[in-house]
Amino acid sequence: MRVLTVVGNRPQFIKAAAVSGPLRERQEEILVHTGQHYDDSLSDVFFAELGLARPDRELGIGGASNTSQTARMLAALEPLLADYKPDAALVYGDTNSTLAGALAAAQARVPVVHVEAGMRSFDRAMPEELNRVLADHLAELLLCASETAAQNLRAESVSGRVQVVGDVMVDVALRLQPAARASTEIPAAHGVTPGEYLLLTAHRAGNVDDQGRLGELVALIEALPGPVVFPLHPRTRARLHGAGLLQRVRQSPGVVLTEPLGYLEFAALLCQARAVLTDSGGVQKEAYLARVPCVTLRANTEWVETVQTGWNTLVDLDPGSAVDALRDFAERPPLEHPELYGDGHAAERCVQAIGAL
Ligand code: UDP
């Protein structure tokens, strides 16, 4: 069986790193990198660190609006599908690469497998929500991280087969977090002490593309009790720079700005942080696995179980709520920590399900 996998951005390289190894033991895989994330800090470092095979094809399609980026990907994928004639197309998550891969394959009558199917924020203003809903309705095999995701799909009456396999990002996190926790030299290299600093990430379009929201994000950062390590996503850097706010963040007391980090360095900072603040889906989940409290800089989340168990608090961009949440985490008794997104063997289940297509 020949599987054509389409990836394009940072979290997809991590997800593909979990699945690609076991997949290649049983099937032929053609890896296509759309180029959605193309710079070294968001792309190459993940291939090197996580042992993901080099892409067979690189489309070099980054930048521009979501619509034109997706359109260019569709046009580039059509001839590839015709050349390779795969038996299945594998897509991950909720990006433009996910939607383009799923739509181009479905139109070529190639069965689509969607890993991380069924996640919903129920917020159609998010480009990611549009991508995931559409990919789910194009897919023949929908592999879910949680029972909640499977319920979302049943509620939408998707036509493909739904299976809960667990989360493939959890496979990677469970494998690498023990070493990350022990790497105390990494916080030290950033000038912070394990257990005493906050780790911050922010790059969602809803938080950084709108100038008003971006200003609120900066006010929130200034209100945080430091030190705060903040690996700056290129999109966020560009928006802060464009709005004349970069210098303000840089000069904010206690803020340690860094470039986007490789997976291992970021995991070390995450596992040893006092708490994490983020608008990233993957980081909310990884904080839960590391038993580090999370403050989510959004009004909603797809990873609802992390909120229900008390490990994650949604504050949107309200500085007072963020500071209160951090204080509440520090003061309350220890929380239960059920296994929410699988046992670290999700990739193996994905490969089995793909083999049975
Ligand atoms: N990540 C990383 N370096 C960083 C920030 C994040 O390796 O500087 C990892 C993080 O551990 C997680 C993934 O990137 O696995 C999340 O990606 P991102 O926030 O871009 O995507 P989202 O989850 O929001 O779709």
Short mmCIF file of C-alpha atoms and ligand atoms in Angstrom, two decimals:
data_model
loop_
_atom_site.label_atom_id
_atom_site.label_comp_id
_atom_site.label_asym_id
_atom_site.label_seq_id
_atom_site.Cartn_x
_atom_site.Cartn_y
_atom_site.Cartn_z
CA MET A 1 0.00 0.00 0.00
CA ARG A 2 1.30 3.47 -0.89
CA VAL A 3 0.39 6.32 1.45
CA LEU A 4 0.93 9.94 0.46
CA THR A 5 1.33 12.09 3.58
CA VAL A 6 0.90 15.86 3.42
CA VAL A 7 2.50 17.98 6.14
CA GLY A 8 3.35 21.65 6.29
CA ASN A 9 3.74 23.12 9.74
CA ARG A 10 5.43 22.60 13.10
CA PRO A 11 2.82 20.50 14.92
CA GLN A 12 2.37 18.36 11.82
CA PHE A 13 6.06 17.49 11.71
CA ILE A 14 5.75 16.33 15.33
CA LYS A 15 2.63 14.25 14.60
CA ALA A 16 4.16 12.77 11.44
CA ALA A 17 7.32 11.93 13.39
CA ALA A 18 5.20 9.67 15.61
CA VAL A 19 3.39 7.88 12.76
CA SER A 20 5.90 7.83 9.92
CA GLY A 21 8.34 5.35 11.53
CA PRO A 22 5.80 2.59 12.26
CA LEU A 23 3.97 3.34 8.99
CA ARG A 24 7.12 2.80 6.94
CA GLU A 25 7.67 -0.59 8.59
CA ARG A 26 4.50 -1.80 6.87
CA GLN A 27 3.69 0.49 3.96
CA GLU A 28 5.37 2.73 1.45
CA GLU A 29 5.12 6.40 2.43
CA ILE A 30 5.62 9.45 0.20
CA LEU A 31 6.11 12.53 2.37
CA VAL A 32 5.07 15.87 0.87
CA HIS A 33 6.04 19.12 2.64
CA THR A 34 3.84 21.97 1.42
CA GLY A 35 6.19 24.64 2.75
CA GLN A 36 3.53 26.30 4.94
CA HIS A 37 6.25 26.60 7.61
CA TYR A 38 9.53 26.85 5.82
CA ASP A 39 12.12 28.51 8.06
CA ASP A 40 14.62 26.43 9.93
CA SER A 41 13.28 27.19 13.41
CA LEU A 42 9.79 25.93 12.53
CA SER A 43 10.70 23.16 10.12
CA ASP A 44 14.20 21.68 9.66
CA VAL A 45 14.94 21.36 13.36
CA PHE A 46 11.94 19.03 13.82
CA PHE A 47 13.04 16.68 11.05
CA ALA A 48 16.51 16.50 12.57
CA GLU A 49 15.48 16.13 16.22
CA LEU A 50 12.54 13.79 15.84
CA GLY A 51 14.00 11.55 13.15
CA LEU A 52 11.34 12.34 10.54
CA ALA A 53 12.44 11.25 7.05
CA ARG A 54 13.26 14.05 4.63
CA PRO A 55 10.28 14.98 2.44
CA ASP A 56 10.11 13.31 -0.96
CA ARG A 57 8.60 16.47 -2.39
CA GLU A 58 8.75 20.07 -1.19
CA LEU A 59 6.17 22.41 -2.67
CA GLY A 60 7.56 25.66 -1.27
CA ILE A 61 4.12 27.20 -0.73
CA GLY A 62 4.23 29.57 2.24
CA GLY A 63 2.89 33.05 2.96
CA ALA A 64 -0.12 34.89 1.46
CA SER A 65 -3.71 34.58 2.67
CA ASN A 66 -5.24 31.30 3.85
CA THR A 67 -7.40 31.13 0.73
CA SER A 68 -4.67 31.71 -1.82
CA GLN A 69 -2.21 29.49 0.07
CA THR A 70 -4.75 26.65 0.10
CA ALA A 71 -5.55 27.21 -3.58
CA ARG A 72 -1.87 27.03 -4.55
CA MET A 73 -1.46 23.85 -2.52
CA LEU A 74 -4.46 22.26 -4.26
CA ALA A 75 -3.00 23.08 -7.67
CA ALA A 76 0.39 21.64 -6.69
CA LEU A 77 -1.01 18.48 -5.12
CA GLU A 78 -3.21 17.47 -8.05
CA PRO A 79 -0.33 16.41 -10.36
CA LEU A 80 1.50 14.72 -7.47
CA LEU A 81 -1.52 12.56 -6.73
CA ALA A 82 -1.75 11.72 -10.42
CA ASP A 83 1.98 10.78 -10.53
CA TYR A 84 2.17 8.72 -7.34
CA LYS A 85 -1.31 7.15 -7.52
CA PRO A 86 -1.39 6.53 -3.76
CA ASP A 87 -3.83 4.12 -2.13
CA ALA A 88 -4.47 6.61 0.70
CA ALA A 89 -3.69 10.21 1.62
CA LEU A 90 -2.75 10.96 5.22
CA VAL A 91 -3.33 14.40 6.74
CA TYR A 92 -2.93 15.74 10.27
CA GLY A 93 -4.67 18.37 12.35
CA ASP A 94 -6.23 21.55 11.05
CA THR A 95 -4.00 23.64 8.81
CA ASN A 96 -4.23 24.79 5.20
CA SER A 97 -2.03 21.80 4.33
CA THR A 98 -4.61 19.51 5.99
CA LEU A 99 -7.50 20.91 3.99
CA ALA A 100 -5.58 21.06 0.70
CA GLY A 101 -4.30 17.49 1.14
CA ALA A 102 -7.75 16.18 2.01
CA LEU A 103 -9.60 18.00 -0.77
CA ALA A 104 -7.08 17.27 -3.51
CA ALA A 105 -7.05 13.58 -2.55
CA ALA A 106 -10.83 13.27 -2.26
CA GLN A 107 -11.23 14.86 -5.68
CA ALA A 108 -8.70 12.38 -7.07
CA ARG A 109 -10.77 9.57 -5.50
CA VAL A 110 -7.96 8.72 -3.09
CA PRO A 111 -9.24 7.71 0.38
CA VAL A 112 -8.37 10.34 3.00
CA VAL A 113 -7.15 9.46 6.49
CA HIS A 114 -7.42 12.31 8.99
CA VAL A 115 -5.39 12.03 12.18
CA GLU A 116 -6.63 14.24 15.04
CA ALA A 117 -10.12 14.16 13.59
CA GLY A 118 -13.14 15.54 15.44
CA MET A 119 -11.48 18.34 17.39
CA ARG A 120 -13.84 21.31 17.64
CA SER A 121 -13.69 24.77 19.16
CA PHE A 122 -17.15 25.54 17.69
CA ASP A 123 -15.68 28.87 16.67
CA ARG A 124 -16.00 29.30 12.90
CA ALA A 125 -13.98 32.52 13.05
CA MET A 126 -10.89 30.33 13.49
CA PRO A 127 -9.33 29.30 10.17
CA GLU A 128 -8.32 26.05 11.86
CA GLU A 129 -11.97 25.21 12.67
CA LEU A 130 -12.95 25.54 9.00
CA ASN A 131 -10.03 23.35 7.95
CA ARG A 132 -10.82 20.60 10.45
CA VAL A 133 -14.57 20.48 9.79
CA LEU A 134 -14.00 20.25 6.04
CA ALA A 135 -11.20 17.68 6.32
CA ASP A 136 -13.39 15.52 8.56
CA HIS A 137 -16.21 15.51 6.03
CA LEU A 138 -13.81 14.55 3.24
CA ALA A 139 -12.15 11.71 5.17
CA GLU A 140 -12.88 8.00 4.88
CA LEU A 141 -10.98 7.14 8.04
CA LEU A 142 -11.19 9.52 10.99
CA LEU A 143 -8.69 8.79 13.74
CA CYS A 144 -9.55 10.57 17.00
CA ALA A 145 -7.49 11.55 20.02
CA SER A 146 -10.40 11.29 22.45
CA GLU A 147 -13.96 10.05 22.89
CA THR A 148 -15.14 13.69 22.88
CA ALA A 149 -13.73 14.06 19.35
CA ALA A 150 -15.55 10.90 18.22
CA GLN A 151 -18.81 12.23 19.70
CA ASN A 152 -18.35 15.51 17.81
CA LEU A 153 -18.05 13.54 14.58
CA ARG A 154 -21.09 11.40 15.28
CA ALA A 155 -23.08 14.56 16.03
CA GLU A 156 -22.10 15.84 12.56
CA SER A 157 -22.94 12.52 10.90
CA VAL A 158 -19.64 12.28 9.03
CA SER A 159 -19.64 9.63 6.35
CA GLY A 160 -16.21 8.11 7.11
CA ARG A 161 -15.30 5.48 9.71
CA VAL A 162 -14.53 6.93 13.15
CA GLN A 163 -12.00 5.31 15.48
CA VAL A 164 -10.52 6.52 18.77
CA VAL A 165 -6.79 5.79 18.72
CA GLY A 166 -5.39 8.34 21.20
CA ASP A 167 -3.21 11.29 20.40
CA VAL A 168 -0.06 10.79 18.37
CA MET A 169 1.54 13.91 19.91
CA VAL A 170 1.18 12.16 23.27
CA ASP A 171 3.34 9.33 21.92
CA VAL A 172 6.16 11.81 21.31
CA ALA A 173 5.65 13.72 24.56
CA LEU A 174 5.58 10.60 26.74
CA ARG A 175 8.76 9.38 25.07
CA LEU A 176 10.71 12.62 25.45
CA GLN A 177 9.34 14.35 28.56
CA PRO A 178 11.32 12.30 31.13
CA ALA A 179 14.63 13.47 29.62
CA ALA A 180 13.21 16.97 29.21
CA ARG A 181 12.34 17.12 32.90
CA ALA A 182 15.91 16.14 33.82
CA SER A 183 17.54 18.72 31.53
CA THR A 184 17.92 21.40 34.20
CA GLU A 185 20.71 23.07 32.22
CA ILE A 186 18.15 24.30 29.68
CA PRO A 187 16.20 26.65 31.98
CA ALA A 188 19.58 27.75 33.36
CA ALA A 189 20.73 28.64 29.84
CA HIS A 190 17.73 30.99 29.61
CA GLY A 191 18.58 32.51 32.99
CA VAL A 192 15.63 30.97 34.87
CA THR A 193 15.26 28.46 37.72
CA PRO A 194 13.19 25.25 37.43
CA GLY A 195 9.74 25.66 39.03
CA GLU A 196 10.00 29.43 39.23
CA TYR A 197 9.27 30.77 35.76
CA LEU A 198 6.36 30.94 33.32
CA LEU A 199 6.55 29.70 29.73
CA LEU A 200 4.51 31.66 27.17
CA THR A 201 3.59 30.99 23.53
CA ALA A 202 1.14 32.96 21.38
CA HIS A 203 0.61 32.95 17.63
CA ARG A 204 -3.08 32.28 16.83
CA ALA A 205 -4.39 34.59 14.12
CA GLY A 206 -7.22 35.62 16.46
CA ASN A 207 -4.69 36.93 18.98
CA VAL A 208 -2.00 38.50 16.85
CA ASP A 209 -3.48 39.55 13.50
CA ASP A 210 -5.88 42.11 14.97
CA GLN A 211 -4.09 45.20 16.34
CA GLY A 212 -6.53 45.65 19.22
CA ARG A 213 -6.15 42.04 20.35
CA LEU A 214 -2.37 42.24 19.93
CA GLY A 215 -2.32 45.27 22.23
CA GLU A 216 -4.35 43.29 24.80
CA LEU A 217 -1.85 40.44 24.56
CA VAL A 218 1.02 42.83 25.28
CA ALA A 219 -0.85 44.29 28.29
CA LEU A 220 -1.39 40.75 29.59
CA ILE A 221 2.30 39.92 29.21
CA GLU A 222 3.20 43.07 31.16
CA ALA A 223 0.85 42.05 33.99
CA LEU A 224 2.43 38.62 34.48
CA PRO A 225 4.58 37.88 37.50
CA GLY A 226 7.96 37.10 35.85
CA PRO A 227 10.21 35.62 34.86
CA VAL A 228 8.42 34.71 31.61
CA VAL A 229 10.25 32.78 28.87
CA PHE A 230 8.61 33.68 25.54
CA PRO A 231 9.77 31.87 22.36
CA LEU A 232 8.54 34.22 19.70
CA HIS A 233 6.76 32.65 16.73
CA PRO A 234 7.74 34.43 13.45
CA ARG A 235 4.13 35.46 12.84
CA THR A 236 3.92 37.08 16.29
CA ARG A 237 7.29 38.75 15.86
CA ALA A 238 6.18 40.22 12.53
CA ARG A 239 2.86 41.48 13.95
CA LEU A 240 4.50 42.99 17.05
CA HIS A 241 7.12 44.64 14.88
CA GLY A 242 4.47 45.96 12.49
CA ALA A 243 2.44 47.43 15.36
CA GLY A 244 5.52 49.01 16.98
CA LEU A 245 5.06 46.81 20.06
CA LEU A 246 8.11 44.55 19.85
CA GLN A 247 10.33 46.89 21.81
CA ARG A 248 7.71 47.17 24.57
CA VAL A 249 7.62 43.39 24.99
CA ARG A 250 11.40 43.20 24.87
CA GLN A 251 11.71 45.80 27.61
CA SER A 252 8.97 44.34 29.80
CA PRO A 253 10.62 43.40 33.13
CA GLY A 254 11.05 39.65 33.56
CA VAL A 255 10.34 38.76 29.92
CA VAL A 256 12.99 36.54 28.32
CA LEU A 257 12.43 36.60 24.55
CA THR A 258 13.87 33.76 22.47
CA GLU A 259 13.65 32.48 18.92
CA PRO A 260 11.19 29.59 18.38
CA LEU A 261 12.84 26.57 19.98
CA GLY A 262 13.42 23.01 18.87
CA TYR A 263 11.16 20.35 20.35
CA LEU A 264 13.59 19.10 23.00
CA GLU A 265 14.56 22.52 24.29
CA PHE A 266 10.93 23.64 24.38
CA ALA A 267 9.88 20.42 26.15
CA ALA A 268 12.57 20.97 28.79
CA LEU A 269 11.30 24.49 29.44
CA LEU A 270 7.71 23.28 29.53
CA CYS A 271 8.28 20.38 31.92
CA GLN A 272 10.14 22.55 34.41
CA ALA A 273 7.92 25.65 34.26
CA ARG A 274 5.75 26.84 37.16
CA ALA A 275 2.93 27.25 34.67
CA VAL A 276 2.41 27.66 30.93
CA LEU A 277 0.44 30.38 29.13
CA THR A 278 -0.47 29.62 25.54
CA ASP A 279 -2.94 29.84 22.68
CA SER A 280 -1.55 26.64 21.13
CA GLY A 281 -3.55 23.42 21.14
CA GLY A 282 -0.48 21.21 21.26
CA VAL A 283 1.06 23.10 24.13
CA GLN A 284 -2.13 22.88 26.25
CA LYS A 285 -2.01 19.12 25.87
CA GLU A 286 1.73 18.82 26.52
CA ALA A 287 1.39 20.92 29.68
CA TYR A 288 -1.29 18.52 30.91
CA LEU A 289 0.94 15.51 30.24
CA ALA A 290 3.81 17.20 32.08
CA ARG A 291 1.46 18.01 35.00
CA VAL A 292 2.17 21.70 34.57
CA PRO A 293 -0.83 24.04 35.01
CA CYS A 294 -1.90 25.86 31.86
CA VAL A 295 -3.54 29.24 31.29
CA THR A 296 -5.05 29.35 27.81
CA LEU A 297 -5.16 32.69 26.06
CA ARG A 298 -8.38 31.89 24.24
CA ALA A 299 -12.08 31.95 25.07
CA ASN A 300 -12.50 28.31 23.99
CA THR A 301 -10.46 25.17 23.46
CA GLU A 302 -10.69 21.91 21.57
CA TRP A 303 -8.92 20.15 24.46
CA VAL A 304 -11.90 20.47 26.80
CA GLU A 305 -10.81 17.63 29.08
CA THR A 306 -7.78 19.63 30.26
CA VAL A 307 -10.20 22.31 31.50
CA GLN A 308 -12.68 19.84 33.00
CA THR A 309 -9.91 18.24 35.08
CA GLY A 310 -8.84 21.64 36.42
CA TRP A 311 -5.38 21.69 34.82
CA ASN A 312 -6.22 24.36 32.25
CA THR A 313 -8.03 27.69 32.68
CA LEU A 314 -9.40 29.73 29.76
CA VAL A 315 -8.82 33.45 30.28
CA ASP A 316 -8.91 34.81 26.72
CA LEU A 317 -6.70 37.93 26.94
CA ASP A 318 -7.84 39.21 30.31
CA PRO A 319 -4.78 40.06 32.45
CA GLY A 320 -6.67 39.93 35.77
CA SER A 321 -8.07 36.46 35.04
CA ALA A 322 -4.62 35.22 33.99
CA VAL A 323 -3.00 36.46 37.19
CA ASP A 324 -5.88 35.02 39.28
CA ALA A 325 -5.58 31.65 37.54
CA LEU A 326 -1.84 31.50 38.25
CA ARG A 327 -2.49 32.30 41.92
CA ASP A 328 -5.29 29.70 42.16
CA PHE A 329 -3.04 26.99 40.72
CA ALA A 330 -0.41 27.75 43.33
CA GLU A 331 -2.86 27.69 46.24
CA ARG A 332 -5.11 24.73 45.62
CA PRO A 333 -4.67 21.05 46.62
CA PRO A 334 -3.18 18.56 44.12
CA LEU A 335 -5.45 17.61 41.22
CA GLU A 336 -6.36 14.21 39.82
CA HIS A 337 -4.54 13.41 36.59
CA PRO A 338 -6.46 10.86 34.51
CA GLU A 339 -5.09 9.51 31.20
CA LEU A 340 -6.96 11.70 28.71
CA TYR A 341 -5.45 11.27 25.30
CA GLY A 342 -4.11 7.77 25.15
CA ASP A 343 -1.30 5.63 26.41
CA GLY A 344 1.52 6.64 24.08
CA HIS A 345 0.71 3.99 21.45
CA ALA A 346 -1.64 5.98 19.25
CA ALA A 347 0.65 5.87 16.21
CA GLU A 348 0.65 2.08 16.21
CA ARG A 349 -3.17 2.07 16.22
CA CYS A 350 -3.20 4.60 13.36
CA VAL A 351 -0.95 2.35 11.28
CA GLN A 352 -3.14 -0.68 11.96
CA ALA A 353 -6.27 1.24 10.99
CA ILE A 354 -4.64 2.52 7.78
CA GLY A 355 -3.56 -1.02 6.89
CA ALA A 356 -7.19 -2.16 7.22
CA LEU A 357 -8.55 0.56 4.89
N1 UDP B 1 6.91 23.97 20.11
C1 UDP B 1 8.27 23.92 19.89
N2 UDP B 1 9.01 25.06 20.02
C2 UDP B 1 8.46 26.25 20.38
C3 UDP B 1 7.05 26.29 20.62
C4 UDP B 1 6.32 25.14 20.46
O1 UDP B 1 8.80 22.85 19.59
O2 UDP B 1 9.18 27.25 20.49
C5 UDP B 1 6.13 22.74 19.92
C6 UDP B 1 5.27 22.34 21.08
O3 UDP B 1 5.97 21.51 21.97
C7 UDP B 1 4.12 21.60 20.42
C8 UDP B 1 4.03 22.25 19.06
O4 UDP B 1 5.23 22.97 18.86
O5 UDP B 1 4.45 20.26 20.24
C9 UDP B 1 2.85 23.17 18.99
O6 UDP B 1 2.89 23.85 17.81
P1 UDP B 1 2.08 25.17 17.54
O7 UDP B 1 1.90 25.93 18.80
O8 UDP B 1 2.76 25.84 16.40
O9 UDP B 1 0.72 24.62 16.94
P2 UDP B 1 -0.73 24.40 17.49
O10 UDP B 1 -0.66 23.32 18.52
O11 UDP B 1 -1.18 25.69 18.03
O12 UDP B 1 -1.48 23.99 16.29
#
